[in-house]
Tab-separated table of C-alpha atoms in Angstrom:
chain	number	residue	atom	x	y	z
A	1377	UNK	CA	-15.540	-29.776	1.166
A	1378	UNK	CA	-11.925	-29.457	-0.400
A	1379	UNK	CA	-12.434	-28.775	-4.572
A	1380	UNK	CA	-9.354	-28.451	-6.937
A	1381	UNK	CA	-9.649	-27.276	-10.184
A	1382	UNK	CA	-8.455	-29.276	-13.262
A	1383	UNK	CA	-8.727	-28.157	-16.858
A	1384	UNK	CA	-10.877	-30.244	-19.661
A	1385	UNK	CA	-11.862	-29.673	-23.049
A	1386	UNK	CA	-14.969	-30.042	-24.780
A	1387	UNK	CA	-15.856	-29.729	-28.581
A	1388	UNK	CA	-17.509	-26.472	-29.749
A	1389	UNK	CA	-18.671	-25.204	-33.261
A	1390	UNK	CA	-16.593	-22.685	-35.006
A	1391	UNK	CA	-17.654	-20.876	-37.833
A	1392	UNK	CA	-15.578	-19.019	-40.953
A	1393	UNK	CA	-16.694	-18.046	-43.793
A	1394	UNK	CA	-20.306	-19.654	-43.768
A	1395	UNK	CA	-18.320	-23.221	-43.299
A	1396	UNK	CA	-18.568	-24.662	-39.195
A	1397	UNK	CA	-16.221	-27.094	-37.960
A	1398	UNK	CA	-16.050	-28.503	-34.303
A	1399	UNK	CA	-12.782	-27.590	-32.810
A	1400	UNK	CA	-11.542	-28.250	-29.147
A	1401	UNK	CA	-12.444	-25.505	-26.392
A	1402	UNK	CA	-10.570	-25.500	-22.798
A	1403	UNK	CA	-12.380	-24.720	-19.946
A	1404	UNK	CA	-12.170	-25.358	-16.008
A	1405	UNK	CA	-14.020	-26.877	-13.836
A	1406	UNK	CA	-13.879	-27.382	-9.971
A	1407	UNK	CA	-14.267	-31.051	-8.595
A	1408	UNK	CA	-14.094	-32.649	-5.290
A	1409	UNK	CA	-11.124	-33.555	-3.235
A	1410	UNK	CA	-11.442	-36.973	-1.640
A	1411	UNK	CA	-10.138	-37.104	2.279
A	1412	UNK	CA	-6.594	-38.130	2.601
A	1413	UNK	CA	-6.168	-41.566	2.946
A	1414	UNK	CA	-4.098	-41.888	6.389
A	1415	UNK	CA	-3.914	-45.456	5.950
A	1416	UNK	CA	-2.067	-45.553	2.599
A	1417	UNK	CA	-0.104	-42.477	3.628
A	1418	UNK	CA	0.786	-44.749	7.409
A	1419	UNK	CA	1.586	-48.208	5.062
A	1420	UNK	CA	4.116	-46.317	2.792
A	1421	UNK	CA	5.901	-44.699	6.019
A	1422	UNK	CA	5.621	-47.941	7.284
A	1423	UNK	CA	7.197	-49.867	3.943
A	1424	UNK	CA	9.881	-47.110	4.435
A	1425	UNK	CA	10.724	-47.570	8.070
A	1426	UNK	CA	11.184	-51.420	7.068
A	1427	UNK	CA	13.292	-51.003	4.732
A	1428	UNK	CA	15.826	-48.561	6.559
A	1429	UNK	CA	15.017	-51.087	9.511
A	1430	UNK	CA	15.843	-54.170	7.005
A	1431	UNK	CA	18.962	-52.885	5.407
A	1432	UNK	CA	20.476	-52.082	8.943
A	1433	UNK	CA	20.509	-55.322	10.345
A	1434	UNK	CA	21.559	-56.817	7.181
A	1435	UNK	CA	24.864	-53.956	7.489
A	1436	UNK	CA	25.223	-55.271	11.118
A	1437	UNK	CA	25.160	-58.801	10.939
A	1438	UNK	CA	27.420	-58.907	7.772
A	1439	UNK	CA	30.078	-56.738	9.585
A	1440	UNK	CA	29.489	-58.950	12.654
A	1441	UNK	CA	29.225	-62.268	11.256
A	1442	UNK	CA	32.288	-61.339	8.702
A	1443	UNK	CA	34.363	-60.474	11.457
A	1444	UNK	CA	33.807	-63.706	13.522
A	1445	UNK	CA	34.425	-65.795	9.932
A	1446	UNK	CA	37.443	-64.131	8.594
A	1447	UNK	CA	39.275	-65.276	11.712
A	1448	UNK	CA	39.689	-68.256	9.196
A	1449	UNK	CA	38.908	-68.076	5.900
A	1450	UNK	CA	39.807	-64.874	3.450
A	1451	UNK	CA	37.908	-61.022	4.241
A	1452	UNK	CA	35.888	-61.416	0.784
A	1453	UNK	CA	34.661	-64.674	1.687
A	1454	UNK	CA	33.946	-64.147	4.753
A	1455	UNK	CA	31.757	-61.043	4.326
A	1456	UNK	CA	30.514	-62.955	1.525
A	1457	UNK	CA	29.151	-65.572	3.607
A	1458	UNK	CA	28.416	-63.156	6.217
A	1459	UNK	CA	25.724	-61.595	4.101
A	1460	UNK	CA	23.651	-64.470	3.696
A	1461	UNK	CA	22.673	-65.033	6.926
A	1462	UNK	CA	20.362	-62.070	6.947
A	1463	UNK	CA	19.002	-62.889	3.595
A	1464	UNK	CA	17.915	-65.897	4.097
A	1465	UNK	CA	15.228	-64.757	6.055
A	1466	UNK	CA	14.774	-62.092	3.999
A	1467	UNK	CA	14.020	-64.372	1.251
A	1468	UNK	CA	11.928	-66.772	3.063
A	1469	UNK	CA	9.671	-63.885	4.112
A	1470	UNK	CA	9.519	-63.203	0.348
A	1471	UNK	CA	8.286	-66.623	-0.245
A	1472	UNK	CA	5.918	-66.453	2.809
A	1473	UNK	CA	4.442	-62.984	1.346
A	1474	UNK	CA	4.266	-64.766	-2.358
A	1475	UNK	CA	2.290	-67.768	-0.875
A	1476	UNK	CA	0.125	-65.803	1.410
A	1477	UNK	CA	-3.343	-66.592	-0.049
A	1478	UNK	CA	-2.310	-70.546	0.453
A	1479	UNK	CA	-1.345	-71.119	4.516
A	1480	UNK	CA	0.062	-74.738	3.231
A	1481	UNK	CA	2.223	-73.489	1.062
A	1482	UNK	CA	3.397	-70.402	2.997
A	1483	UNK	CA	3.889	-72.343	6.421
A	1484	UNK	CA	7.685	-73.819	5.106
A	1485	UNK	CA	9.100	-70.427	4.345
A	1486	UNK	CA	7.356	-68.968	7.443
A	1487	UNK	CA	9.215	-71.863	9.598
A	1488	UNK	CA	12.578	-71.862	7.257
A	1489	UNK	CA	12.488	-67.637	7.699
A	1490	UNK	CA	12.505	-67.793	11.767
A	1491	UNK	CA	14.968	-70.752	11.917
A	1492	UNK	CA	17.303	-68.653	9.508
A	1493	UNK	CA	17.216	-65.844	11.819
A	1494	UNK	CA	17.828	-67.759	14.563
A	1495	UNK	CA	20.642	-68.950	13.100
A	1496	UNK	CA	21.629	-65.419	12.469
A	1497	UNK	CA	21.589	-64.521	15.559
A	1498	UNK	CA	23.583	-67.242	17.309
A	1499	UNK	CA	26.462	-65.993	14.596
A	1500	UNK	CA	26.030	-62.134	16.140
A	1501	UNK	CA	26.082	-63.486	19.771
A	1502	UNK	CA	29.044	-65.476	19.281
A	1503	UNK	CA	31.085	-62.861	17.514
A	1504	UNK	CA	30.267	-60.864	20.443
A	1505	UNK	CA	31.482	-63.211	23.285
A	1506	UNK	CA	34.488	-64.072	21.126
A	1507	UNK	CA	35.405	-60.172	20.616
A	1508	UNK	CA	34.958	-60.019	24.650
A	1509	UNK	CA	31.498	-58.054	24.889
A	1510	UNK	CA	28.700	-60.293	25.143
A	1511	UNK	CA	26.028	-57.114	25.739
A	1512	UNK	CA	26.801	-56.167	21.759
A	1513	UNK	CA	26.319	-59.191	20.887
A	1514	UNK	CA	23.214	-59.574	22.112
A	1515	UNK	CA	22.305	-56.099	20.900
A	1516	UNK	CA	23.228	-56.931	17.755
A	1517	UNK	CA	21.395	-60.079	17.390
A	1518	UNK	CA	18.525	-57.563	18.493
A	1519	UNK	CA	18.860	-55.843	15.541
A	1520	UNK	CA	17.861	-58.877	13.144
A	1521	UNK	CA	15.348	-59.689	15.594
A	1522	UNK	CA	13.612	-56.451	15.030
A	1523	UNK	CA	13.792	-56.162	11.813
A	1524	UNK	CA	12.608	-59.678	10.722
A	1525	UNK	CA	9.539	-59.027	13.370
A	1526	UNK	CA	8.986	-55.329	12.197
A	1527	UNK	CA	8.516	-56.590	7.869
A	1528	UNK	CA	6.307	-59.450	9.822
A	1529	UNK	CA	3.985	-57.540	10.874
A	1530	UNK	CA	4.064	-55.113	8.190
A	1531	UNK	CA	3.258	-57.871	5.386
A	1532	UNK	CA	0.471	-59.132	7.836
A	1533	UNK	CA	-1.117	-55.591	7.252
A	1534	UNK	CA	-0.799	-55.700	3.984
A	1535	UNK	CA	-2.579	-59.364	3.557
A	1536	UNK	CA	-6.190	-60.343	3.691
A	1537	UNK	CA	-8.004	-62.752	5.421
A	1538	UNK	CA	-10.355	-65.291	4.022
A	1539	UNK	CA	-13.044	-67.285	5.340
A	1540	UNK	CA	-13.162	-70.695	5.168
A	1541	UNK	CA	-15.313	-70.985	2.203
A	1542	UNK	CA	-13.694	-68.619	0.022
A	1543	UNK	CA	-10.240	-69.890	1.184
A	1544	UNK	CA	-11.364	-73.306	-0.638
A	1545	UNK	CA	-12.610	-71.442	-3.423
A	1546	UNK	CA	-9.230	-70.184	-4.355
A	1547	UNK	CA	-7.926	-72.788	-3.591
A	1548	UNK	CA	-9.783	-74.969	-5.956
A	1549	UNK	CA	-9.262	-72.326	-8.618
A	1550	UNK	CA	-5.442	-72.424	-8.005
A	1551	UNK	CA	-5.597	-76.226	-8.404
A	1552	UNK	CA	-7.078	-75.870	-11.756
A	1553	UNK	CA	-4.903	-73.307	-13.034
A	1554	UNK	CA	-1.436	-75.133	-11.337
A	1555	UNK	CA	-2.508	-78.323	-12.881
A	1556	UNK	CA	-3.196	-76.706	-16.223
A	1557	UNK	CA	0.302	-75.372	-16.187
A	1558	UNK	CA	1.492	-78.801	-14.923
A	1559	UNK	CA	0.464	-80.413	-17.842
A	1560	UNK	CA	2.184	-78.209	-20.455
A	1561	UNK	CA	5.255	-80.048	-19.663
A	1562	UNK	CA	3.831	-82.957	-19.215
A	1563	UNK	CA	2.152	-83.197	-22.820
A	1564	UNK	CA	5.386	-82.342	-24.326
A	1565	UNK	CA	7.140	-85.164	-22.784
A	1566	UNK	CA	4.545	-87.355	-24.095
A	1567	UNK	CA	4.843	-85.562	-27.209
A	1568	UNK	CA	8.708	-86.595	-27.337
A	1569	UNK	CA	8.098	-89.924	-26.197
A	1570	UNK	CA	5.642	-90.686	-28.622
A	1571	UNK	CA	7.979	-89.105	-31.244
A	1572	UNK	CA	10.936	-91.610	-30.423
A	1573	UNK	CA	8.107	-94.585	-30.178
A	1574	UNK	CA	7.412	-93.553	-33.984
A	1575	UNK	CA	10.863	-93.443	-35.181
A	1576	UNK	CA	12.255	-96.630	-33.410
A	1577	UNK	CA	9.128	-98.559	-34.782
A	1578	UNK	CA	10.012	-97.356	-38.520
A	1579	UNK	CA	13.792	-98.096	-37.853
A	1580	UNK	CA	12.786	-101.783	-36.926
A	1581	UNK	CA	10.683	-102.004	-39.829
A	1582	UNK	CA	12.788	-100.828	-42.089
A	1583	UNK	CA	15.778	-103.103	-40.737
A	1584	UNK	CA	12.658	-106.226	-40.728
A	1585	UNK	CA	12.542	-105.992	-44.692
A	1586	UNK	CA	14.260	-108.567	-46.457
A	1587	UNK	CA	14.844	-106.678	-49.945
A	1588	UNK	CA	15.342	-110.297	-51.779
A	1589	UNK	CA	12.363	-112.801	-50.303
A	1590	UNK	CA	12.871	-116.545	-50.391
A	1591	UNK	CA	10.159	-117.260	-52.533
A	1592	UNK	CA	11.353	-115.129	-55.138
A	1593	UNK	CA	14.402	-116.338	-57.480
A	1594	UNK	CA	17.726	-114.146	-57.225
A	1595	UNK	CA	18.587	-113.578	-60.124
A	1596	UNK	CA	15.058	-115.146	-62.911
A	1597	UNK	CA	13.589	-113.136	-64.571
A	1598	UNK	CA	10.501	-111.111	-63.936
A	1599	UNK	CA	7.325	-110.832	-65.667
A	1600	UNK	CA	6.416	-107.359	-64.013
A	1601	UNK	CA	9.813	-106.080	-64.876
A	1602	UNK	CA	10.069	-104.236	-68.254
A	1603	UNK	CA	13.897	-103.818	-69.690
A	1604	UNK	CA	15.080	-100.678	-69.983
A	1605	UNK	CA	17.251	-99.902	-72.944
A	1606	UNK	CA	20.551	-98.171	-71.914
A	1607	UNK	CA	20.157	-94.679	-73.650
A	1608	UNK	CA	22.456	-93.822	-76.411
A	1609	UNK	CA	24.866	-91.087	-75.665
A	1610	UNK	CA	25.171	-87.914	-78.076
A	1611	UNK	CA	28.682	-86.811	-79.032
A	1612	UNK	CA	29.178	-83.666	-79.875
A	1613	UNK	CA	30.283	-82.404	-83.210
A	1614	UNK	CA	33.070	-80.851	-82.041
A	1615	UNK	CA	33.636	-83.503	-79.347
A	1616	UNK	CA	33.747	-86.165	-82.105
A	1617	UNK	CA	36.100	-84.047	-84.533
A	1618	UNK	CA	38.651	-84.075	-81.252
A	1619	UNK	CA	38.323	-87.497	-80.620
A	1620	UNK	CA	39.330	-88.241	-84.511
A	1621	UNK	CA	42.311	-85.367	-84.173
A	1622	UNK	CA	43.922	-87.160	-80.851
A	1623	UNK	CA	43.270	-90.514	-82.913
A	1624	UNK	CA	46.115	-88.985	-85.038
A	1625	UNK	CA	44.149	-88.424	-88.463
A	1626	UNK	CA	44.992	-85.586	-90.222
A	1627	UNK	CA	43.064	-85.659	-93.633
A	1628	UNK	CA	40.384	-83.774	-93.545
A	1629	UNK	CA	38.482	-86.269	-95.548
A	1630	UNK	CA	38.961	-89.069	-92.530
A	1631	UNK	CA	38.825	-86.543	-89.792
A	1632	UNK	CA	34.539	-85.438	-91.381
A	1633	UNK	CA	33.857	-89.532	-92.113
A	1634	UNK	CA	34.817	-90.546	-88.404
A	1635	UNK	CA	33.601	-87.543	-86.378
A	1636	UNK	CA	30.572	-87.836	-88.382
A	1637	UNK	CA	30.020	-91.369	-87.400
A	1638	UNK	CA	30.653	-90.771	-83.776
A	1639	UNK	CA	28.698	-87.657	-83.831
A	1640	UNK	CA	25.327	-90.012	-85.685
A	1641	UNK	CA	24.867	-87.449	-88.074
A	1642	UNK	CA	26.784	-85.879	-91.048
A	1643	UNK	CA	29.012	-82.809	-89.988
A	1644	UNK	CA	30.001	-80.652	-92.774
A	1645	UNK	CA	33.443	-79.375	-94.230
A	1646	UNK	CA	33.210	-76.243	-92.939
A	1647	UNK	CA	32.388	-76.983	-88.958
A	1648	UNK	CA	35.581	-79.787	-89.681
A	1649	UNK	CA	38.192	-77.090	-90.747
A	1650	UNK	CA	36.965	-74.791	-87.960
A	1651	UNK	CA	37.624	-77.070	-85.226
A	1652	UNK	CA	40.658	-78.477	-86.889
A	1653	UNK	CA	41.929	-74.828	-87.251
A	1654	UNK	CA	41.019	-74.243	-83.679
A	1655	UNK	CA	42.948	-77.779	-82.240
A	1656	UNK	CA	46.107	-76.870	-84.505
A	1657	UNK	CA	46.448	-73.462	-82.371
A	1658	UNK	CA	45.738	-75.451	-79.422
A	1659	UNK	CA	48.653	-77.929	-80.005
């Protein structure tokens, strides 16, 4: 039997000075080698021979397929174009591989991928017979051919039957989990419609209420009502000593007995001659 030997650490006491303290300790150790696994090893070689396979045709038919288009339409559109018509199937066979655990789901894209490569390869021939050599045109149709076969097969080996009974297993699990997901969306429409219900009934309700009923007199009095007295507004001292000065007194005497009227409260000589100094600089 094949060993290796890996390195590992364990914890070990260590001792200074009468104190001990466990501290980490390297040491090796020799373990088992599993076999190689020849199947992993043949699937990656095989994922890699695809892929070379893959990208080949899809090089081919562009240049083919390009050539036949640009005969009328512009180069960059053309080979534009052209390189869809591998990767169609391409992406169908992505789809198949995505849905292969549900053979409903996964028989469109299996159907869609052959029919795109068919399609493919009508383009190749006919850009062949056109350019005068049928025999490359088939040859190059070939090439999709194989490849699209070739990641068949390969994706086959990489997916797992199941029996009838666990088939409806999953599927009955994958129903439960789609519709869970279905109904995220759902409940938020509801959410929104229920939402806009809300607000158009208080709209109408609002636009229903007739602020001044019939039974009620416009303009009699209330008994619920209570007046409301109209609050007295406070002028300033030195608002009311500028409202006497742009009056046009000028005795001091006048200018204290009005402001101090306006103001509702006497104002004294002093605060007078201050703002009346203060308005005669102003002026």
């Amino acid at each position: 039997m094949r060993t290796r030997t890996i390195v590992e650490t364990r914890k070990v006491p260590h001792t200074i000075d009468g104190r001990t303290v466990l501290v980490d300790e390297a040491y090796t150790v020799r373990v088992p080698v599993p076999p190689r696994d020849w199947d992993r090893a043949v699937r990656t070689g095989l994922l890699a021979v695809a892929g070379i396979v893959g990208a080949a045709a899809v090089t081919w038919s562009t240049v083919s397929i390009g050539a036949l288009l640009q005969t009328d339409v512009p180069a960059a559109a053309a080979y534009a174009a052209a390189g869809t018509f591998d990767l169609l199937w391409i992406g169908c066979m992505a789809l198949e591989w995505l849905a292969r655990y549900d053979p409903a789901r996964a028989a469109a894209p299996r159907r869609a991928g052959w029919v795109a490569l068919v399609v493919a390869m009508l383009a190749i021939t006919a850009h062949g017979s056109l350019a005068g050599s049928l025999a490359i045109g088939l040859i190059g149709s070939a090439v999709s051919a194989g490849a699209k076969t070739l990641w068949w097969l390969t994706l086959r080996s990489f997916t797992h039957r199941l029996n009838s009974r666990t088939q409806q297993w999953v599927d009955a699990q994958r129903a439960d989990s789609e519709g869970e997901l279905a109904l995220i969306p759902v409940r938020r429409e509801l959410a929104r419609a229920r939402s806009l219900v809300a607000a158009e009934k208080t709209a109408r309700r609002t636009q229903d209420a007739d602020p001044d009923p019939a039974d009620v007199e416009e303009d009699g009095p209330d008994a619920d009502v209570v007046p409301m007295h109209k609050p007295r507004v406070v002028v300033s001292a030195k608002d009311a000593v500028r409202d006497a000065w742009d009056a046009g007194l000028r005795d001091p005497v006048q200018i204290r007995r009005t402001a101090s009227a306006a103001h509702g409260s006497p104002i004294s000589d002093a605060t007078v001659a201050r703002y009346v100094r203060a308005l005669k600089v102003g002026a």
